[in-house]
């Protein structure tokens, strides 16, 4: 996999931002496909850690790809995005990265009438009554940190129990948290639609392991082909239209309920794009990036 130190940095045209090799929670499985697709189009790209000591203004295009180690350094990462975005072309833009970094965006989109999994956001100083109200639902809830990735800190637990209250309190000691009702439809799979420059490229269904709700590979999930329904595509487009900045790449994660598809996550910072699952996808993304670079 080509990294920026595998040659002369001066001719680097696109930096694919990743995490530090020693701090990545899991390896990046797909960026080498994008590097190869760009090379086929005459563009030199390489993986560069976001906290690399370099003059980012010397790179014409910086693409935020897989900086999966940023969660514990969110403020530092956001400061990097803002300074880099001021120095050169950053995709997605720093404003969108900042908006998407905290999962309060789900509650915001819900308030604006978009079909979103019901979401309650709790500040770190939430009162006892606010915590009780968030857990005052029947059945199970999902509790997760407001800034997280890869299902870190995410649990499914019965509401109104000491386990739910204790986990929520633990998250709020360190930051902010979300509470959502558990949707059993997740066990049938979570659909991800991948869009480049607003156009649908491909979709997959992420199937959790039996008895689990987490769809990540490290938790036993598998990725299956999926032909998106018109309703799924319509929801994805509504989400893109509601974003405060345009996105060059997006992964829209949905779960289908009796009320239709609901947004689970709009992944706009560092999503896995399932380029391995669809052979032409890396080329599609490369075409969008080359047009941006040369436009």
Short mmCIF file of C-alpha atoms in Angstrom, two decimals, residues 67-295:
data_model
loop_
_atom_site.label_atom_id
_atom_site.label_comp_id
_atom_site.label_asym_id
_atom_site.label_seq_id
_atom_site.Cartn_x
_atom_site.Cartn_y
_atom_site.Cartn_z
CA UNK A 67 -8.47 8.36 10.35
CA UNK A 68 -10.04 5.81 12.68
CA UNK A 69 -7.88 6.82 15.63
CA UNK A 70 -9.39 10.30 15.94
CA UNK A 71 -12.20 9.39 18.36
CA UNK A 72 -10.07 9.83 21.48
CA UNK A 73 -8.54 13.03 20.07
CA UNK A 74 -11.64 14.64 18.59
CA UNK A 75 -10.76 18.24 19.44
CA UNK A 76 -7.26 17.86 18.03
CA UNK A 77 -8.62 16.18 14.90
CA UNK A 78 -11.20 18.91 14.34
CA UNK A 79 -8.52 21.59 14.73
CA UNK A 80 -6.45 19.72 12.12
CA UNK A 81 -9.43 19.62 9.74
CA UNK A 82 -10.04 23.35 10.10
CA UNK A 83 -6.41 24.33 9.58
CA UNK A 84 -5.98 21.93 6.66
CA UNK A 85 -9.21 23.08 5.07
CA UNK A 86 -7.96 26.66 5.27
CA UNK A 87 -4.65 25.70 3.63
CA UNK A 88 -5.83 23.48 0.77
CA UNK A 89 -8.79 21.61 -0.68
CA UNK A 90 -10.17 19.22 1.98
CA UNK A 91 -12.85 16.64 1.30
CA UNK A 92 -15.24 16.40 2.91
CA UNK A 93 -15.00 20.05 4.04
CA UNK A 94 -14.04 20.88 7.61
CA UNK A 95 -17.45 22.36 8.38
CA UNK A 96 -19.19 19.12 7.42
CA UNK A 97 -16.64 17.07 9.37
CA UNK A 98 -17.34 19.15 12.47
CA UNK A 99 -21.10 18.84 12.03
CA UNK A 100 -20.92 15.07 11.53
CA UNK A 101 -18.38 14.35 14.25
CA UNK A 102 -20.95 14.63 17.08
CA UNK A 103 -24.03 12.46 16.74
CA UNK A 104 -26.31 15.27 17.82
CA UNK A 105 -26.80 15.71 14.05
CA UNK A 106 -29.24 12.78 14.22
CA UNK A 107 -31.50 14.63 16.63
CA UNK A 108 -31.19 17.75 14.46
CA UNK A 109 -32.27 15.89 11.33
CA UNK A 110 -35.10 14.26 13.27
CA UNK A 111 -36.35 17.66 14.39
CA UNK A 112 -36.31 18.77 10.75
CA UNK A 113 -38.71 15.98 9.83
CA UNK A 114 -36.34 13.44 8.29
CA UNK A 115 -36.94 9.74 8.95
CA UNK A 116 -34.37 9.04 11.66
CA UNK A 117 -34.15 6.43 14.41
CA UNK A 118 -35.55 8.24 17.49
CA UNK A 119 -32.57 9.78 19.27
CA UNK A 120 -32.15 11.51 22.62
CA UNK A 121 -28.89 13.40 23.16
CA UNK A 122 -27.70 13.88 26.73
CA UNK A 123 -25.06 16.42 27.75
CA UNK A 124 -22.40 15.39 30.24
CA UNK A 125 -24.15 17.48 32.90
CA UNK A 126 -27.63 16.08 32.19
CA UNK A 127 -29.87 16.14 35.23
CA UNK A 128 -31.11 13.02 36.94
CA UNK A 129 -34.61 13.71 35.61
CA UNK A 130 -33.29 14.01 32.03
CA UNK A 131 -31.46 10.71 32.36
CA UNK A 132 -34.54 9.03 33.78
CA UNK A 133 -36.73 10.41 30.99
CA UNK A 134 -34.30 9.15 28.32
CA UNK A 135 -34.56 5.63 29.73
CA UNK A 136 -38.32 5.73 30.32
CA UNK A 137 -39.17 3.49 27.38
CA UNK A 138 -40.43 -0.07 27.10
CA UNK A 139 -38.05 -2.81 26.04
CA UNK A 140 -34.38 -2.39 25.25
CA UNK A 141 -32.40 0.70 24.37
CA UNK A 142 -29.09 1.32 22.65
CA UNK A 143 -26.75 3.64 24.55
CA UNK A 144 -23.65 4.99 22.81
CA UNK A 145 -21.13 7.82 23.10
CA UNK A 146 -21.95 10.93 21.11
CA UNK A 147 -18.48 10.78 19.53
CA UNK A 148 -17.54 7.23 18.66
CA UNK A 149 -16.72 4.76 15.93
CA UNK A 150 -16.81 1.03 15.37
CA UNK A 151 -19.52 0.50 18.04
CA UNK A 152 -17.07 1.50 20.80
CA UNK A 153 -18.95 2.03 24.03
CA UNK A 154 -22.23 0.98 22.42
CA UNK A 155 -24.48 -1.41 24.33
CA UNK A 156 -27.93 -2.86 24.05
CA UNK A 157 -29.54 -3.02 27.46
CA UNK A 158 -32.99 -3.18 29.03
CA UNK A 159 -34.28 0.29 29.78
CA UNK A 160 -35.22 1.30 33.34
CA UNK A 161 -32.52 -0.97 34.78
CA UNK A 162 -29.43 -0.36 36.86
CA UNK A 163 -27.34 -1.62 33.93
CA UNK A 164 -28.74 1.07 31.65
CA UNK A 165 -28.37 3.80 34.25
CA UNK A 166 -24.82 2.76 35.10
CA UNK A 167 -23.64 2.60 31.49
CA UNK A 168 -25.19 5.96 30.71
CA UNK A 169 -23.61 7.50 33.79
CA UNK A 170 -20.23 6.10 32.78
CA UNK A 171 -20.44 7.65 29.31
CA UNK A 172 -21.57 10.99 30.70
CA UNK A 173 -18.58 11.14 33.01
CA UNK A 174 -16.37 11.32 29.91
CA UNK A 175 -18.57 13.24 27.49
CA UNK A 176 -22.04 13.16 25.97
CA UNK A 177 -24.23 10.24 25.00
CA UNK A 178 -27.16 9.08 22.89
CA UNK A 179 -30.09 6.89 23.84
CA UNK A 180 -32.14 5.19 21.13
CA UNK A 181 -34.84 2.53 21.24
CA UNK A 182 -33.54 -0.86 20.17
CA UNK A 183 -35.02 -1.77 16.79
CA UNK A 184 -35.16 -5.55 16.31
CA UNK A 185 -35.16 -5.03 12.54
CA UNK A 186 -31.43 -4.38 12.84
CA UNK A 187 -30.99 -8.13 13.27
CA UNK A 188 -32.17 -8.53 9.66
CA UNK A 189 -29.32 -6.31 8.49
CA UNK A 190 -28.38 -2.69 8.11
CA UNK A 191 -28.30 -1.22 4.59
CA UNK A 192 -25.47 1.11 3.53
CA UNK A 193 -25.83 3.28 0.43
CA UNK A 194 -22.58 4.79 -0.88
CA UNK A 195 -22.79 8.00 -2.89
CA UNK A 196 -20.06 9.92 -4.71
CA UNK A 197 -20.74 13.56 -5.62
CA UNK A 198 -24.40 12.95 -4.83
CA UNK A 199 -24.77 9.97 -7.17
CA UNK A 200 -25.49 6.48 -5.92
CA UNK A 201 -22.55 4.17 -6.55
CA UNK A 202 -23.53 0.96 -4.76
CA UNK A 203 -25.19 -0.51 -1.70
CA UNK A 204 -24.54 -3.39 0.67
CA UNK A 205 -26.36 -5.06 3.52
CA UNK A 206 -24.40 -5.54 6.73
CA UNK A 207 -25.61 -8.62 8.55
CA UNK A 208 -24.78 -8.98 12.26
CA UNK A 209 -23.77 -12.29 13.77
CA UNK A 210 -26.58 -14.37 15.25
CA UNK A 211 -27.63 -12.94 18.59
CA UNK A 212 -25.79 -9.66 18.05
CA UNK A 213 -26.82 -6.24 16.73
CA UNK A 214 -23.39 -4.85 15.85
CA UNK A 215 -22.63 -5.17 12.15
CA UNK A 216 -18.88 -4.50 12.15
CA UNK A 217 -16.60 -7.30 10.95
CA UNK A 218 -14.70 -7.32 14.22
CA UNK A 219 -17.98 -8.25 15.93
CA UNK A 220 -18.78 -11.03 13.48
CA UNK A 221 -20.80 -9.07 10.93
CA UNK A 222 -20.70 -9.89 7.23
CA UNK A 223 -21.21 -7.74 4.14
CA UNK A 224 -23.70 -8.94 1.51
CA UNK A 225 -24.75 -7.53 -1.88
CA UNK A 226 -27.85 -5.38 -1.84
CA UNK A 227 -30.05 -3.77 -4.48
CA UNK A 228 -31.44 -0.63 -2.86
CA UNK A 229 -35.17 -0.03 -2.95
CA UNK A 230 -36.63 3.23 -4.26
CA UNK A 231 -37.58 4.16 -0.69
CA UNK A 232 -34.02 3.63 0.53
CA UNK A 233 -32.61 5.75 -2.28
CA UNK A 234 -35.18 8.47 -1.58
CA UNK A 235 -34.23 8.65 2.10
CA UNK A 236 -30.53 8.79 1.23
CA UNK A 237 -31.15 11.68 -1.15
CA UNK A 238 -33.21 13.53 1.46
CA UNK A 239 -30.35 13.22 3.91
CA UNK A 240 -27.83 14.56 1.39
CA UNK A 241 -30.09 17.49 0.58
CA UNK A 242 -30.34 18.32 4.30
CA UNK A 243 -26.59 18.49 4.89
CA UNK A 244 -25.22 21.94 5.78
CA UNK A 245 -22.34 21.48 3.28
CA UNK A 246 -22.19 19.37 0.12
CA UNK A 247 -20.50 15.98 0.47
CA UNK A 248 -18.15 14.48 -2.10
CA UNK A 249 -18.58 11.07 -0.49
CA UNK A 250 -21.22 9.73 1.87
CA UNK A 251 -22.35 6.46 3.34
CA UNK A 252 -25.95 6.49 4.46
CA UNK A 253 -26.82 3.68 6.89
CA UNK A 254 -30.48 2.70 7.11
CA UNK A 255 -32.69 0.19 8.88
CA UNK A 256 -36.07 -0.69 7.42
CA UNK A 257 -39.02 -0.80 9.81
CA UNK A 258 -42.77 -0.99 9.35
CA UNK A 259 -42.65 2.78 8.87
CA UNK A 260 -40.09 2.48 6.07
CA UNK A 261 -36.33 3.14 6.02
CA UNK A 262 -34.92 5.12 8.94
CA UNK A 263 -31.54 6.81 9.09
CA UNK A 264 -29.15 5.19 11.55
CA UNK A 265 -25.99 7.10 10.63
CA UNK A 266 -24.85 9.53 7.94
CA UNK A 267 -21.16 8.62 7.66
CA UNK A 268 -19.37 11.66 6.20
CA UNK A 269 -15.93 11.64 7.80
CA UNK A 270 -14.18 8.27 7.57
CA UNK A 271 -16.60 5.57 6.47
CA UNK A 272 -15.60 2.23 5.09
CA UNK A 273 -17.00 2.45 1.55
CA UNK A 274 -17.02 -1.29 0.80
CA UNK A 275 -14.82 -0.83 -2.24
CA UNK A 276 -13.81 -4.49 -2.01
CA UNK A 277 -17.42 -5.59 -2.45
CA UNK A 278 -17.99 -3.74 -5.74
CA UNK A 279 -15.02 -3.92 -8.15
CA UNK A 280 -15.99 -0.78 -10.12
CA UNK A 281 -16.55 1.38 -7.04
CA UNK A 282 -12.93 2.48 -6.58
CA UNK A 283 -12.86 3.66 -10.19
CA UNK A 284 -16.07 5.62 -9.72
CA UNK A 285 -14.66 7.38 -6.70
CA UNK A 286 -11.36 8.01 -8.47
CA UNK A 287 -13.18 9.64 -11.39
CA UNK A 288 -14.92 12.06 -8.99
CA UNK A 289 -11.63 12.93 -7.29
CA UNK A 290 -9.75 13.44 -10.56
CA UNK A 291 -12.50 15.77 -11.81
CA UNK A 292 -12.27 17.74 -8.56
CA UNK A 293 -8.48 17.88 -8.73
CA UNK A 294 -8.40 19.07 -12.31
CA UNK A 295 -11.50 21.24 -12.16
#
